[in-house]
DNA sequence: CGAGATTCATGTGAAGTATACCTTTAGGCTTAA
DNA sequence: AAGCCTAAAGGTATACTTCACATGAATCTCGTA
């Protein structure tokens, strides 16, 4: 574009009214003032936690629900209100939210407790201290003042599957250890089955109260989308049927409202960039594709080198219907050779493959081929056009030519 | 022909190792009395 | 002598390796009909 052309493009851009009034409303991190269709859950949790305001010990809570059913949102919402009230009245109440899924932040016992201690202003090194010491620092930090503390552990299932329930056992015992303050634990989980893996003491202590978040149905998602789009968009931005379609797509996948909102936002971005007057239904399909792609490509880029090499090895077999660990490992060794990476052992590669499965980048299951042994059957979870893009990124990242 | 033994390839658990990082401690140097 | 800095010693978590055993259905074996 030449200077004049560019200028007129920008002028043209400005003359068009933007679709968005307030785009942040459609972001994951946005906290609406009111949460649609979650009255029961909110009042339930609020009732359970309310005694905290009087500095009494409230029950621990376990919250279940699939992704995008508003668990995190609800908990944060209640937390914000509790904070507001307690700040106003100068009550000794603290609310801590922690997501256990964040890699390198809270995915092991040590890191979880360290992170919690940091929330209380302690500085904890990333490694080097005994875990007992970390507990001690954390407990001291808690007990420093007479107060009630609500600790929310989001996506707790991730933590449990990786490190077992030892952490939770220790946390549930806090109250008997500490003199001055009371701690309420709120566990949030996507997996309804998790409590089965818990030690019975932990289970009974942690799930003194349980709250279930059922999936939204399509109508409810529509309501959510409408209430958000009223704030997010200017009038007449959405073609009729757009909200319905987004809702339908999301409802198809176990009523994931976050997905519906993402879909709407991305569809609008696509439409705006394409210079359309309105967001049309066709943009939603494009959006769905784009979201999936971005998610996978970002995940691909952000993996550690070894993971990338292994993923690349797997993708290399994308023409074959079934891929087995042995084949992948053989190829992986060659890849390592080509990009100067020290090959990991097959043992470790096996674990990495499981982790990639957990990340949803591939699908695996362990099968027995009878006489021909036992292995993991690996399937690539994405469309072939996308795997091609992923491979290109990996080649770049691994400096393969 | 069918029940039970065998087999293969690799899953999986436990224990050991390398690395990076932490605190403590001892020694050495500087400084002030 | 007291204070401060540095480096070594001793300790830990984490990622990875090593070792060893577990798995489970296709295939083989062998007694029986």
Coordinates of C-alpha atoms (C1' of nucleotides) in Angstrom, one line a residue:
Chain A
X1 CA 0.0 0.0 0.0
X2 CA 1.3 3.5 -0.9
X3 CA 1.1 6.5 1.4
X4 CA -2.2 7.8 0.0
X5 CA -3.7 4.4 -0.2
X6 CA -2.7 3.6 3.3
X7 CA -4.0 6.9 4.6
X8 CA -7.4 6.4 2.9
X9 CA -7.5 2.9 4.3
X10 CA -7.1 4.2 7.8
X11 CA -9.6 7.0 7.3
X12 CA -12.0 4.5 5.9
X13 CA -11.4 2.3 8.9
X14 CA -12.2 5.2 11.2
X15 CA -15.3 6.2 9.3
X16 CA -16.8 2.8 9.8
X17 CA -18.4 2.3 13.1
X18 CA -16.6 -0.4 15.1
X19 CA -18.6 -3.4 16.0
X20 CA -17.3 -3.4 19.5
X21 CA -18.4 -1.1 22.2
X22 CA -16.4 -2.9 24.9
X23 CA -14.6 -5.9 23.7
X24 CA -13.2 -6.9 27.1
X25 CA -16.6 -8.1 28.0
X26 CA -16.0 -11.1 25.7
X27 CA -12.7 -12.0 27.2
X28 CA -12.2 -15.0 29.5
X29 CA -11.1 -12.8 32.3
X30 CA -14.2 -10.6 32.3
X31 CA -16.3 -10.7 35.5
X32 CA -19.9 -9.7 34.8
X33 CA -21.9 -8.0 37.6
X34 CA -24.5 -10.6 37.4
X35 CA -24.1 -14.2 36.4
X36 CA -26.9 -15.5 34.4
X37 CA -28.6 -18.8 35.3
X38 CA -26.5 -19.5 38.3
X39 CA -28.7 -18.1 41.1
X40 CA -29.0 -21.4 42.9
X41 CA -25.3 -22.2 42.9
X42 CA -24.4 -18.7 43.9
X43 CA -26.8 -18.5 46.8
X44 CA -25.8 -21.9 47.9
X45 CA -22.1 -21.2 48.0
X46 CA -22.8 -17.8 49.5
X47 CA -24.8 -19.3 52.3
X48 CA -22.0 -21.8 53.1
X49 CA -19.3 -19.2 53.1
X50 CA -21.2 -16.4 54.8
X51 CA -20.1 -17.5 58.4
X52 CA -16.6 -16.5 57.4
X53 CA -17.7 -12.9 57.7
X54 CA -18.3 -13.4 61.3
X55 CA -15.0 -15.1 61.7
X56 CA -16.5 -18.4 62.1
X57 CA -15.3 -21.6 60.4
X58 CA -17.4 -22.3 57.3
X59 CA -17.6 -25.8 55.7
X60 CA -15.2 -26.8 53.0
X61 CA -16.8 -27.0 49.6
X62 CA -16.3 -29.2 46.6
X63 CA -17.6 -27.8 43.3
X64 CA -18.1 -29.9 40.2
X65 CA -19.0 -29.1 36.7
X66 CA -17.7 -29.4 33.1
X67 CA -15.7 -26.7 31.5
X68 CA -17.5 -23.5 30.7
X69 CA -20.3 -24.0 33.2
X70 CA -19.4 -20.9 35.1
X71 CA -17.6 -22.4 38.1
X72 CA -14.6 -20.2 38.1
X73 CA -16.6 -17.2 37.3
X74 CA -19.1 -17.8 40.1
X75 CA -16.3 -18.5 42.6
X76 CA -14.5 -15.3 41.7
X77 CA -17.7 -13.4 41.7
X78 CA -18.5 -14.5 45.2
X79 CA -14.9 -13.9 46.2
X80 CA -15.0 -10.3 44.9
X81 CA -18.1 -9.6 46.9
X82 CA -16.8 -11.1 50.1
X83 CA -13.7 -9.1 49.7
X84 CA -15.7 -5.9 49.1
X85 CA -17.9 -6.5 52.2
X86 CA -15.0 -7.4 54.4
X87 CA -12.9 -4.5 53.3
X88 CA -15.8 -2.1 54.0
X89 CA -16.3 -3.5 57.5
X90 CA -12.6 -4.0 58.0
X91 CA -13.2 -7.7 58.6
X92 CA -10.2 -10.1 58.9
X93 CA -11.1 -12.1 55.8
X94 CA -8.8 -13.2 53.0
X95 CA -9.8 -14.8 49.7
X96 CA -7.2 -16.6 47.7
X97 CA -7.7 -18.0 44.2
X98 CA -5.3 -20.4 42.6
X99 CA -5.4 -22.4 39.5
X100 CA -3.7 -25.8 39.9
X101 CA -3.4 -26.4 36.2
X102 CA -0.9 -23.6 35.5
X103 CA 2.3 -25.4 34.6
X104 CA 5.4 -24.3 36.6
X105 CA 3.1 -22.4 39.0
X106 CA 1.0 -24.8 41.0
X107 CA 1.3 -28.3 39.5
X108 CA 3.2 -30.0 42.3
X109 CA 2.9 -30.0 46.1
X110 CA 5.9 -27.8 46.6
X111 CA 4.8 -25.3 44.0
X112 CA 1.3 -25.1 45.2
X113 CA 2.2 -24.4 48.7
X114 CA 4.9 -22.0 47.6
X115 CA 2.5 -20.1 45.5
X116 CA 0.0 -19.9 48.3
X117 CA 2.7 -18.6 50.6
X118 CA 3.6 -16.0 48.0
X119 CA 0.0 -14.8 48.1
X120 CA 0.7 -13.9 51.7
X121 CA 3.7 -11.8 50.7
X122 CA 6.3 -14.4 51.4
X123 CA 9.0 -14.8 48.8
X124 CA 9.8 -18.4 48.2
X125 CA 12.5 -19.7 45.9
X126 CA 11.5 -22.0 43.0
X127 CA 13.5 -24.9 44.4
X128 CA 16.0 -25.7 47.1
X129 CA 13.9 -25.6 50.2
X130 CA 12.5 -28.7 51.9
X131 CA 8.7 -29.0 51.4
X132 CA 8.2 -29.1 55.2
X133 CA 9.9 -25.8 55.4
X134 CA 7.5 -24.3 52.8
X135 CA 4.6 -25.6 54.8
X136 CA 6.0 -24.0 57.9
X137 CA 6.5 -20.7 56.2
X138 CA 3.0 -20.9 54.8
X139 CA 1.4 -21.8 58.1
X140 CA 3.3 -19.1 59.9
X141 CA 2.1 -16.6 57.3
X142 CA -1.5 -17.7 57.9
X143 CA -1.2 -17.7 61.6
X144 CA 0.4 -14.3 61.8
X145 CA -3.0 -12.7 62.3
X146 CA -6.3 -13.8 63.5
X147 CA -8.3 -14.1 60.3
X148 CA -10.4 -16.3 58.2
X149 CA -9.0 -17.5 54.9
X150 CA -10.8 -18.9 51.9
X151 CA -8.6 -20.8 49.6
X152 CA -9.9 -21.7 46.2
X153 CA -8.1 -24.4 44.3
X154 CA -9.3 -24.4 40.7
X155 CA -8.9 -27.4 38.4
X156 CA -7.9 -29.5 41.4
X157 CA -8.3 -32.7 39.4
X158 CA -5.1 -31.9 37.5
X159 CA -3.2 -31.6 40.7
X160 CA -4.6 -34.9 42.1
X161 CA -3.9 -36.9 39.1
X162 CA -0.3 -35.7 39.1
X163 CA 0.7 -35.6 42.7
X164 CA -1.9 -37.6 44.6
X165 CA -3.9 -36.3 47.6
X166 CA -1.1 -35.7 50.1
X167 CA -1.3 -31.9 49.6
X168 CA -5.0 -31.9 50.2
X169 CA -4.6 -34.0 53.3
X170 CA -2.1 -31.5 54.7
X171 CA -4.3 -28.6 53.8
X172 CA -7.4 -30.1 55.4
X173 CA -5.4 -30.5 58.6
X174 CA -4.4 -26.8 58.7
X175 CA -7.2 -25.9 61.1
X176 CA -6.1 -28.2 63.8
X177 CA -2.6 -26.9 63.5
X178 CA -3.3 -23.2 63.6
X179 CA -4.4 -21.3 66.6
X180 CA -5.4 -18.0 65.3
X181 CA -7.0 -18.4 62.0
X182 CA -9.5 -20.5 60.2
X183 CA -9.1 -21.8 56.7
X184 CA -11.9 -22.8 54.3
X185 CA -11.0 -24.8 51.3
X186 CA -12.9 -24.6 48.1
X187 CA -12.0 -27.3 45.6
X188 CA -13.1 -26.8 42.0
X189 CA -13.1 -29.7 39.6
X190 CA -14.1 -30.6 36.1
X191 CA -14.1 -34.3 36.8
X192 CA -17.0 -35.6 38.7
X193 CA -15.2 -38.8 39.6
X194 CA -12.2 -37.2 41.4
X195 CA -13.4 -37.9 44.9
X196 CA -13.1 -41.6 44.2
X197 CA -9.3 -41.3 44.1
X198 CA -9.2 -39.4 47.4
X199 CA -8.3 -40.8 50.7
X200 CA -11.6 -41.1 52.6
X201 CA -10.5 -38.7 55.3
X202 CA -9.6 -36.1 52.7
X203 CA -12.8 -36.7 50.9
X204 CA -15.1 -36.3 53.9
X205 CA -13.3 -33.3 55.0
X206 CA -13.1 -31.5 51.7
X207 CA -16.6 -32.3 50.5
X208 CA -18.5 -31.2 53.6
X209 CA -20.6 -29.4 51.1
X210 CA -20.9 -30.1 47.4
X211 CA -22.2 -27.9 44.7
X212 CA -22.8 -29.1 41.2
X213 CA -22.8 -26.9 38.1
X214 CA -24.9 -28.6 35.4
X215 CA -24.2 -27.8 31.8
X216 CA -26.1 -24.9 30.3
X217 CA -28.6 -25.7 27.7
X218 CA -28.9 -23.8 24.4
X219 CA -31.5 -21.4 25.6
X220 CA -29.4 -20.5 28.7
X221 CA -26.4 -19.9 26.6
X222 CA -28.4 -17.6 24.4
X223 CA -29.3 -15.6 27.4
X224 CA -25.7 -15.4 28.4
X225 CA -24.6 -14.3 25.0
X226 CA -27.3 -11.7 24.7
X227 CA -26.5 -10.2 28.0
X228 CA -22.9 -10.0 27.1
X229 CA -23.3 -8.8 23.6
X230 CA -25.5 -5.9 24.8
X231 CA -22.5 -4.5 26.5
X232 CA -19.9 -5.7 24.1
X233 CA -21.4 -4.7 20.7
X234 CA -23.0 -1.6 19.2
X235 CA -26.6 -1.9 18.0
X236 CA -27.3 -4.0 15.0
X237 CA -24.0 -5.6 14.8
X238 CA -25.2 -9.1 14.9
X239 CA -27.3 -10.6 12.2
X240 CA -30.3 -12.3 13.5
X241 CA -29.6 -16.0 14.2
X242 CA -26.0 -15.4 15.1
X243 CA -26.5 -15.7 18.8
X244 CA -28.7 -18.8 18.3
X245 CA -26.1 -20.4 16.2
X246 CA -23.3 -19.8 18.6
X247 CA -25.4 -21.1 21.4
X248 CA -26.2 -24.2 19.4
X249 CA -22.6 -24.9 18.6
X250 CA -21.6 -24.6 22.2
X251 CA -24.5 -26.6 23.6
X252 CA -23.5 -29.4 21.3
X253 CA -20.3 -29.6 23.3
X254 CA -21.7 -30.1 26.8
X255 CA -22.9 -26.5 27.2
X256 CA -19.7 -24.7 27.3
X257 CA -20.5 -21.1 27.7
X258 CA -16.9 -19.9 27.4
X259 CA -16.7 -21.5 24.1
X260 CA -19.8 -19.8 22.9
X261 CA -18.4 -16.4 24.0
X262 CA -15.1 -17.1 22.3
X263 CA -17.0 -18.1 19.2
X264 CA -18.9 -14.8 19.2
X265 CA -15.9 -12.7 19.7
X266 CA -13.8 -14.3 17.1
X267 CA -16.7 -14.3 14.6
X268 CA -17.0 -10.6 15.1
X269 CA -13.3 -10.0 14.7
X270 CA -13.3 -11.9 11.5
X271 CA -16.3 -10.0 10.2
X272 CA -14.8 -6.7 11.2
X273 CA -11.5 -7.4 9.5
X274 CA -13.3 -8.5 6.4
X275 CA -15.1 -5.1 6.3
X276 CA -18.6 -6.5 6.7
X277 CA -21.4 -4.5 8.0
X278 CA -22.7 -7.2 10.3
X279 CA -21.6 -10.4 11.8
X280 CA -23.1 -13.1 9.7
X281 CA -23.8 -16.7 10.5
X282 CA -21.1 -17.9 8.1
X283 CA -18.5 -16.1 10.2
X284 CA -19.2 -18.4 13.1
X285 CA -18.0 -21.4 11.1
X286 CA -14.9 -19.5 10.2
X287 CA -14.5 -18.6 13.9
X288 CA -14.8 -22.1 15.0
X289 CA -12.1 -23.2 12.7
X290 CA -9.9 -20.3 13.7
X291 CA -10.3 -20.9 17.4
X292 CA -9.3 -24.5 17.1
X293 CA -6.4 -23.7 15.0
X294 CA -5.1 -20.9 17.2
X295 CA -5.4 -23.1 20.2
X296 CA -3.5 -25.9 18.7
X297 CA -0.8 -23.7 17.1
X298 CA -0.3 -21.8 20.4
X299 CA 0.0 -25.1 22.3
X300 CA 2.4 -26.4 19.7
X301 CA 4.6 -23.3 20.0
X302 CA 4.7 -23.2 23.8
X303 CA 5.8 -26.8 24.3
X304 CA 9.3 -27.5 25.5
X305 CA 11.8 -28.7 22.9
X306 CA 11.6 -32.4 23.8
X307 CA 7.8 -32.3 23.6
X308 CA 8.0 -30.6 20.3
X309 CA 10.4 -33.3 18.9
X310 CA 8.1 -36.0 20.1
X311 CA 5.0 -34.3 18.8
X312 CA 6.7 -33.8 15.5
X313 CA 7.6 -37.5 15.4
X314 CA 4.0 -38.4 16.0
X315 CA 2.7 -36.0 13.3
X316 CA 5.1 -37.5 10.9
X317 CA 3.0 -40.6 10.8
X318 CA -0.2 -38.7 9.9
X319 CA -0.9 -40.9 7.0
X320 CA -1.1 -44.0 9.0
X321 CA -4.2 -44.9 10.8
X322 CA -2.6 -46.3 13.9
X323 CA 0.6 -45.1 15.4
X324 CA 2.5 -47.1 18.0
X325 CA 5.0 -45.9 20.6
X326 CA 7.8 -48.0 19.2
X327 CA 7.6 -46.4 15.7
X328 CA 7.4 -43.0 17.2
X329 CA 10.4 -43.6 19.4
X330 CA 12.5 -44.8 16.5
X331 CA 11.7 -41.8 14.4
X332 CA 12.1 -39.5 17.4
X333 CA 15.7 -40.6 17.8
X334 CA 16.4 -39.6 14.3
X335 CA 14.8 -36.2 14.8
X336 CA 16.9 -35.7 17.9
X337 CA 20.0 -36.5 15.8
X338 CA 19.0 -33.9 13.2
X339 CA 18.4 -31.1 15.6
X340 CA 21.1 -31.8 18.1
X341 CA 18.8 -32.8 20.9
X342 CA 19.9 -35.5 23.4
X343 CA 17.2 -38.2 23.0
X344 CA 15.2 -39.1 26.1
X345 CA 14.7 -42.7 27.1
X346 CA 11.7 -44.5 25.9
X347 CA 10.4 -44.6 29.4
X348 CA 10.3 -40.8 29.5
X349 CA 8.9 -40.5 26.0
X350 CA 6.1 -42.7 27.1
X351 CA 5.2 -40.2 29.8
X352 CA 5.5 -37.3 27.5
X353 CA 3.1 -39.0 25.1
X354 CA 0.6 -39.3 28.0
X355 CA 1.1 -35.6 28.8
X356 CA 0.4 -34.7 25.2
X357 CA -2.7 -36.7 25.4
X358 CA -3.7 -34.8 28.5
X359 CA -3.2 -31.6 26.7
X360 CA -5.6 -32.8 24.0
X361 CA -3.1 -32.6 21.2
X362 CA -3.3 -36.3 20.5
X363 CA -5.6 -39.1 21.5
X364 CA -4.1 -42.3 22.9
X365 CA -5.2 -45.5 24.4
X366 CA -3.3 -48.5 25.6
X367 CA -4.1 -51.6 23.6
X368 CA -2.8 -55.1 23.6
X369 CA -1.9 -56.6 20.2
X370 CA -1.9 -60.0 21.7
X371 CA 1.1 -62.0 20.6
X372 CA 2.6 -58.8 19.2
X373 CA 2.7 -57.1 22.6
X374 CA 1.2 -54.1 24.2
X375 CA 1.5 -50.5 23.2
X376 CA -0.2 -47.2 23.0
X377 CA -2.3 -46.6 20.0
X378 CA -1.9 -42.9 19.1
X379 CA -4.2 -41.0 17.0
X380 CA -3.8 -37.4 15.8
X381 CA -6.7 -35.3 17.1
X382 CA -6.7 -32.6 14.4
X383 CA -7.6 -32.2 10.7
X384 CA -4.8 -32.8 8.3
X385 CA -4.6 -29.2 7.1
X386 CA -3.9 -28.2 10.7
X387 CA -1.3 -30.9 11.3
X388 CA 0.5 -29.7 8.2
X389 CA 0.7 -26.2 9.8
X390 CA 1.7 -27.7 13.1
X391 CA 4.5 -29.6 11.4
X392 CA 5.8 -26.5 9.7
X393 CA 5.9 -24.7 13.1
X394 CA 7.7 -27.6 14.6
X395 CA 10.2 -27.7 11.9
X396 CA 10.9 -24.1 12.5
X397 CA 11.1 -24.4 16.2
X398 CA 13.4 -27.4 16.1
X399 CA 15.5 -25.8 13.4
X400 CA 15.0 -28.7 11.0
X401 CA 15.5 -27.8 7.4
Chain B
dC1 C1' -11.4 -78.2 19.5
dG2 C1' -10.8 -75.7 23.5
dA3 C1' -8.5 -74.6 28.0
dG4 C1' -4.5 -73.0 29.6
dA5 C1' 0.4 -71.6 28.8
dT6 C1' 3.4 -68.6 26.3
dT7 C1' 4.9 -64.5 24.1
dC8 C1' 5.8 -60.0 22.7
dA9 C1' 6.3 -54.8 23.0
dT10 C1' 5.8 -51.7 26.0
dG11 C1' 3.1 -49.9 30.0
dT12 C1' 4.2 -48.6 34.7
dG13 C1' 6.1 -48.2 39.4
dA14 C1' 10.1 -47.5 42.3
dA15 C1' 14.5 -46.1 43.0
dG16 C1' 18.5 -43.8 41.5
dT17 C1' 21.0 -39.7 39.2
dA18 C1' 22.1 -35.1 37.3
dT19 C1' 21.1 -30.4 37.6
dA20 C1' 19.9 -26.2 39.4
dC21 C1' 19.0 -23.8 43.2
dC22 C1' 18.7 -22.8 48.3
dT23 C1' 20.6 -22.0 53.2
dT24 C1' 24.2 -22.3 56.4
dT25 C1' 28.8 -21.9 57.7
dA26 C1' 33.5 -21.1 57.8
dG27 C1' 37.2 -18.4 56.3
dG28 C1' 39.2 -14.2 54.8
dC29 C1' 39.2 -9.5 54.3
dT30 C1' 38.1 -4.8 55.8
dT31 C1' 37.2 -1.4 59.1
dA32 C1' 36.8 1.0 63.3
dA33 C1' 38.0 1.4 68.0
Chain C
dA1 C1' 37.0 -7.4 67.7
dA2 C1' 33.1 -6.6 64.8
dG3 C1' 31.2 -6.5 60.4
dC4 C1' 30.8 -7.9 55.8
dC5 C1' 31.6 -10.6 51.7
dT6 C1' 32.6 -15.0 49.3
dA7 C1' 33.0 -19.7 48.5
dA8 C1' 32.4 -24.3 50.0
dA9 C1' 29.4 -27.6 52.2
dG10 C1' 25.2 -29.8 52.7
dG11 C1' 20.5 -30.0 51.5
dT12 C1' 16.1 -30.1 48.3
dA13 C1' 12.8 -30.4 44.2
dT14 C1' 12.4 -31.6 39.6
dA15 C1' 13.2 -33.8 35.3
dC16 C1' 15.0 -37.6 33.7
dT17 C1' 17.2 -42.5 33.7
dT18 C1' 17.7 -47.3 35.2
dC19 C1' 15.8 -51.4 36.7
dA20 C1' 12.4 -54.6 37.1
dC21 C1' 8.1 -56.2 37.0
dA22 C1' 3.1 -56.0 35.1
dT23 C1' -0.2 -56.5 31.3
dG24 C1' -3.4 -58.7 28.3
dA25 C1' -4.9 -60.7 24.0
dA26 C1' -3.1 -63.3 19.8
dT27 C1' -0.9 -67.4 19.3
dC28 C1' 0.8 -71.8 20.6
dT29 C1' 0.5 -76.4 23.0
dC30 C1' -1.3 -80.3 24.3
dG31 C1' -4.8 -83.2 26.3
dT32 C1' -9.3 -84.8 25.0
dA33 C1' -13.4 -85.9 22.3

